[in-house]
PDB file of C-alpha atoms in Angstrom:
ATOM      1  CA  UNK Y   1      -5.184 -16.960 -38.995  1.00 49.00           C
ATOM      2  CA  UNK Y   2      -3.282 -13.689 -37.416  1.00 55.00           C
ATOM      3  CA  UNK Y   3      -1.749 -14.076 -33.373  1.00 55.00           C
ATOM      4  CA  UNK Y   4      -4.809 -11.334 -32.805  1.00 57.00           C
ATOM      5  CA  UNK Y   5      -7.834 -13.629 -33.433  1.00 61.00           C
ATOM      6  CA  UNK Y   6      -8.870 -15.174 -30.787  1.00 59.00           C
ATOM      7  CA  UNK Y   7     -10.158 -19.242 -31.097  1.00 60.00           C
ATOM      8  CA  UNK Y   8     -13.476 -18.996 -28.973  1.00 62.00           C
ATOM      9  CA  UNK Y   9     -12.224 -21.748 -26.597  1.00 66.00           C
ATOM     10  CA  UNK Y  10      -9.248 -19.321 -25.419  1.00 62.00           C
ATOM     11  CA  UNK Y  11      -9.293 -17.983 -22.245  1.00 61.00           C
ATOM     12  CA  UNK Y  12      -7.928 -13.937 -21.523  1.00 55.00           C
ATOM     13  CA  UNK Y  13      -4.641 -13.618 -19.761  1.00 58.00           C
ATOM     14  CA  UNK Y  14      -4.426 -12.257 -16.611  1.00 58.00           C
ATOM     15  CA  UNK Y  15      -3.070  -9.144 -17.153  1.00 57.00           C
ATOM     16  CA  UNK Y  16      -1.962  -8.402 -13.720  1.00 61.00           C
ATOM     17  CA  UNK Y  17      -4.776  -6.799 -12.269  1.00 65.00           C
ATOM     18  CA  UNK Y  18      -6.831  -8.743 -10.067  1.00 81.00           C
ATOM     19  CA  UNK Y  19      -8.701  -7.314  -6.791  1.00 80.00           C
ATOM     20  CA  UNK Y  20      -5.834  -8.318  -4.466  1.00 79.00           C
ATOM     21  CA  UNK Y  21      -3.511  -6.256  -6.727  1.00 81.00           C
ATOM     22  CA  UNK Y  22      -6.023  -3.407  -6.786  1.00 83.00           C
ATOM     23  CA  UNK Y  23      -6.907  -3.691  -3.104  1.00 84.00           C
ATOM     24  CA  UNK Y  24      -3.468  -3.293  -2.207  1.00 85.00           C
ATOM     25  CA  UNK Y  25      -2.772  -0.375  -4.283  1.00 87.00           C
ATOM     26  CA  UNK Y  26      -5.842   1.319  -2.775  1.00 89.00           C
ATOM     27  CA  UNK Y  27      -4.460   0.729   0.492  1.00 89.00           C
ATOM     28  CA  UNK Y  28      -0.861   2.006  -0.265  1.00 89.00           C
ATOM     29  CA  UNK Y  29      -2.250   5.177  -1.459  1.00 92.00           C
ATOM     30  CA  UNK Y  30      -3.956   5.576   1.597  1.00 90.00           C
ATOM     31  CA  UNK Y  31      -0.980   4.982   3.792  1.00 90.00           C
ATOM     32  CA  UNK Y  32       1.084   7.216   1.877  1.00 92.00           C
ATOM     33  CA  UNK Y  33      -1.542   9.707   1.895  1.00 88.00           C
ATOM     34  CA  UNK Y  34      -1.818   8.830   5.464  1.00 86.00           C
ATOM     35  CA  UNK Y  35       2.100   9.329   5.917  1.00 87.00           C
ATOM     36  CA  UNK Y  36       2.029  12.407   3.518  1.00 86.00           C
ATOM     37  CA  UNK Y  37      -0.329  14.611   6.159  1.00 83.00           C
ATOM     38  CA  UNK Y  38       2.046  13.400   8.992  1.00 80.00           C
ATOM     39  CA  UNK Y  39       4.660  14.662   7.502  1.00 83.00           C
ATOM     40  CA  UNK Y  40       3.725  18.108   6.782  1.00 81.00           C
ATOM     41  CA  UNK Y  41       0.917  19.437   8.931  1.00 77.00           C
ATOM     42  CA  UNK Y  42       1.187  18.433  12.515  1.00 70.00           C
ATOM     43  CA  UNK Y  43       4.600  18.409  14.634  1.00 74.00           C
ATOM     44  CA  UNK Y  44       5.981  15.059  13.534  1.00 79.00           C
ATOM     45  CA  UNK Y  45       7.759  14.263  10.318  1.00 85.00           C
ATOM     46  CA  UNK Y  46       9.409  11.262  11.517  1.00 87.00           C
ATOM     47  CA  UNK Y  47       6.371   9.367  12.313  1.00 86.00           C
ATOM     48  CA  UNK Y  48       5.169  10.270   8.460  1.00 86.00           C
ATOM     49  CA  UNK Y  49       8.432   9.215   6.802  1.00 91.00           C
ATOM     50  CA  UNK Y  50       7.748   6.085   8.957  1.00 90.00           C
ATOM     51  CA  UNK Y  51       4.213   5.560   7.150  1.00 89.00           C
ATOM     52  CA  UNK Y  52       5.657   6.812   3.842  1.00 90.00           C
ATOM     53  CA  UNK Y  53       7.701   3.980   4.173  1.00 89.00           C
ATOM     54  CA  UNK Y  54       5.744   1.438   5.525  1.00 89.00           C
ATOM     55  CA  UNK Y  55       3.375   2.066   2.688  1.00 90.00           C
ATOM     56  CA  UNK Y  56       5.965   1.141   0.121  1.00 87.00           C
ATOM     57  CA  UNK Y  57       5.085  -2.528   1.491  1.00 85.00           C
ATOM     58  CA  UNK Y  58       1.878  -2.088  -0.541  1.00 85.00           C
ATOM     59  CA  UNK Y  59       3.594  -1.271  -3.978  1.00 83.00           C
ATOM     60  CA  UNK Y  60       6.298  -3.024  -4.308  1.00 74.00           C
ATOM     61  CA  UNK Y  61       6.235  -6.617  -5.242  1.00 76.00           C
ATOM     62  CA  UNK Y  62       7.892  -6.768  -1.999  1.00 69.00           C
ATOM     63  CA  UNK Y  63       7.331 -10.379  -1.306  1.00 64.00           C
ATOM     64  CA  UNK Y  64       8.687 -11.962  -5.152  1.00 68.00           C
ATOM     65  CA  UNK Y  65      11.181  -9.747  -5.725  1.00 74.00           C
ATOM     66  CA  UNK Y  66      12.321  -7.358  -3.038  1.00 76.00           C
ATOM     67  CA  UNK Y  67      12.828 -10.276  -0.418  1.00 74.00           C
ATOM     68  CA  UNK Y  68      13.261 -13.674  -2.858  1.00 78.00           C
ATOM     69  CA  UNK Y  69      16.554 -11.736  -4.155  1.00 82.00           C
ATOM     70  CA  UNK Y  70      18.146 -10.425  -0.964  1.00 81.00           C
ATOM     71  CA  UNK Y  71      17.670 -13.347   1.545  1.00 81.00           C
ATOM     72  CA  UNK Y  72      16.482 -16.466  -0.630  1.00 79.00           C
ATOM     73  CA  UNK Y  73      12.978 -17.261   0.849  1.00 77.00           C
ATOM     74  CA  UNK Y  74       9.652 -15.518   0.517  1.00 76.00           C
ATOM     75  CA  UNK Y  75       7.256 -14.459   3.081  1.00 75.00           C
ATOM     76  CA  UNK Y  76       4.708 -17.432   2.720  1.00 78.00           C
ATOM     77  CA  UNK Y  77       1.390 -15.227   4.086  1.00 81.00           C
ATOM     78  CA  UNK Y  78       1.758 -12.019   2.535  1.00 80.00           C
ATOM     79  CA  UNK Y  79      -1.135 -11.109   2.946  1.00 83.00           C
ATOM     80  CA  UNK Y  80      -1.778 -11.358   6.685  1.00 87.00           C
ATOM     81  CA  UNK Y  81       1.397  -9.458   7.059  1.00 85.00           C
ATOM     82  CA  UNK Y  82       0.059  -6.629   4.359  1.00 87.00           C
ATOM     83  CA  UNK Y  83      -2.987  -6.600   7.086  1.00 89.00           C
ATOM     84  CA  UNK Y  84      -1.134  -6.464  10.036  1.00 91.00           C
ATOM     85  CA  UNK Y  85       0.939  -3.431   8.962  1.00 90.00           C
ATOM     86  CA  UNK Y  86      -2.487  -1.675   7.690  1.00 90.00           C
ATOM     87  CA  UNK Y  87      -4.401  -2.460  10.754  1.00 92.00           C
ATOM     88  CA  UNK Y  88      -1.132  -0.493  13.235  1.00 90.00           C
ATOM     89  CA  UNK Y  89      -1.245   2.166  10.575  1.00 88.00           C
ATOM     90  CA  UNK Y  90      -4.647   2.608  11.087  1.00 88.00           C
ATOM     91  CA  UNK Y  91      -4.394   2.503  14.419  1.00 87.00           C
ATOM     92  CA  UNK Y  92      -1.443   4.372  15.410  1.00 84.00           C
ATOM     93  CA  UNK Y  93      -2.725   7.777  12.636  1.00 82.00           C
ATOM     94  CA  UNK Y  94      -6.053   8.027  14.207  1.00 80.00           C
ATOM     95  CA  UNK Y  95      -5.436   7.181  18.032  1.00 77.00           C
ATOM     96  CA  UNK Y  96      -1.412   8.266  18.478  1.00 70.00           C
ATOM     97  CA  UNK Y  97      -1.236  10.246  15.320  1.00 65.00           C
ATOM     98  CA  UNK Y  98      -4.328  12.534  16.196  1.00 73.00           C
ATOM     99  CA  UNK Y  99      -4.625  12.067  12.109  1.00 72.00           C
ATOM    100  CA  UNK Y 100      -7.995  13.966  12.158  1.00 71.00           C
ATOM    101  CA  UNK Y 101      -6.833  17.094  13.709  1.00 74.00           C
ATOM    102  CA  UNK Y 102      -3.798  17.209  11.467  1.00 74.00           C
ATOM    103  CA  UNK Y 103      -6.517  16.894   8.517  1.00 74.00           C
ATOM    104  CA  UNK Y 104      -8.376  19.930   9.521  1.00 76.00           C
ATOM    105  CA  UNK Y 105      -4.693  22.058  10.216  1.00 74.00           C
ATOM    106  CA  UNK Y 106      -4.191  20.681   6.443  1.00 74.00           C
ATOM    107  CA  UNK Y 107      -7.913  21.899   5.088  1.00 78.00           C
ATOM    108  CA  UNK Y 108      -7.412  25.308   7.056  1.00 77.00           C
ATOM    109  CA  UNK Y 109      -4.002  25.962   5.435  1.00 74.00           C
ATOM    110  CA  UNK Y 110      -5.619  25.908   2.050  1.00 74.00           C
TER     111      UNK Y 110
END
C-alpha cells in the first residue's frame, strides 16, 4: 500500500483552514482596506498607517508566535481581543474617520 491511499477509517488533516482562520483573514483585509482609503484619500495618513497596522493583528499568527517568542506567555482569549480591535476600527472609520465620504473622494478620483 502507497502513503497516498487512504484506509477508509482515516480522518483528513486539518490543513489550516478552518472558519476562524478564514474569518479573520476576511476581516484583516477589510481593515487594511479600511486603513488603505485613510491613508490616501482624505486628510489623514496617520490615522490609516494606524489601521494598516492594527490590521496586521488579523494576519499574523500574532498570538503563537509573534508574542509566545518575545515575552513568554500567550494572550489566552484571542479572540475577544481580535473583536475588540475590529469593533474600535469599525467604529472609529465610520463615526471619527468619516470613512464614507473618503470612499466617494476615492470613487470620484477614478
Amino acid at each position: 500500500m502507497t502513503t497516498e491511499e487512504k484506509l477508509p477509517h482515516e480522518t483528513a488533516a486539518n490543513d489550516g483552514f478552518t472558519a476562524p482562520t478564514i474569518i479573520s483573514w476576511t476581516f484583516g483585509l477589510l481593515f487594511f482596506t479600511i486603513g488603505i482609503v485613510n491613508c490616501f484619500w482624505g486628510n489623514d495618513p496617520g490615522f490609516g498607517i494606524f489601521i494598516v497596522l492594527l490590521s496586521l493583528l488579523y494576519f499574523l499568527p500574532v498570538n503563537d508566535d509573534i508574542v509566545r517568542k518575545m515575552t513568554g506567555f500567550t494572550i489566552p482569549k484571542m479572540w475577544l481581543v481580535k473583536t475588540l480591535v475590529g469593533l474600535f476600527i469599525i467604529w472609529a472609520a465610520t463615526g471619527v474617520g468619516e470613512l464614507f465620504d473618503k470612499v466617494e473622494l476615492m470613487t470620484n478620483s477614478f
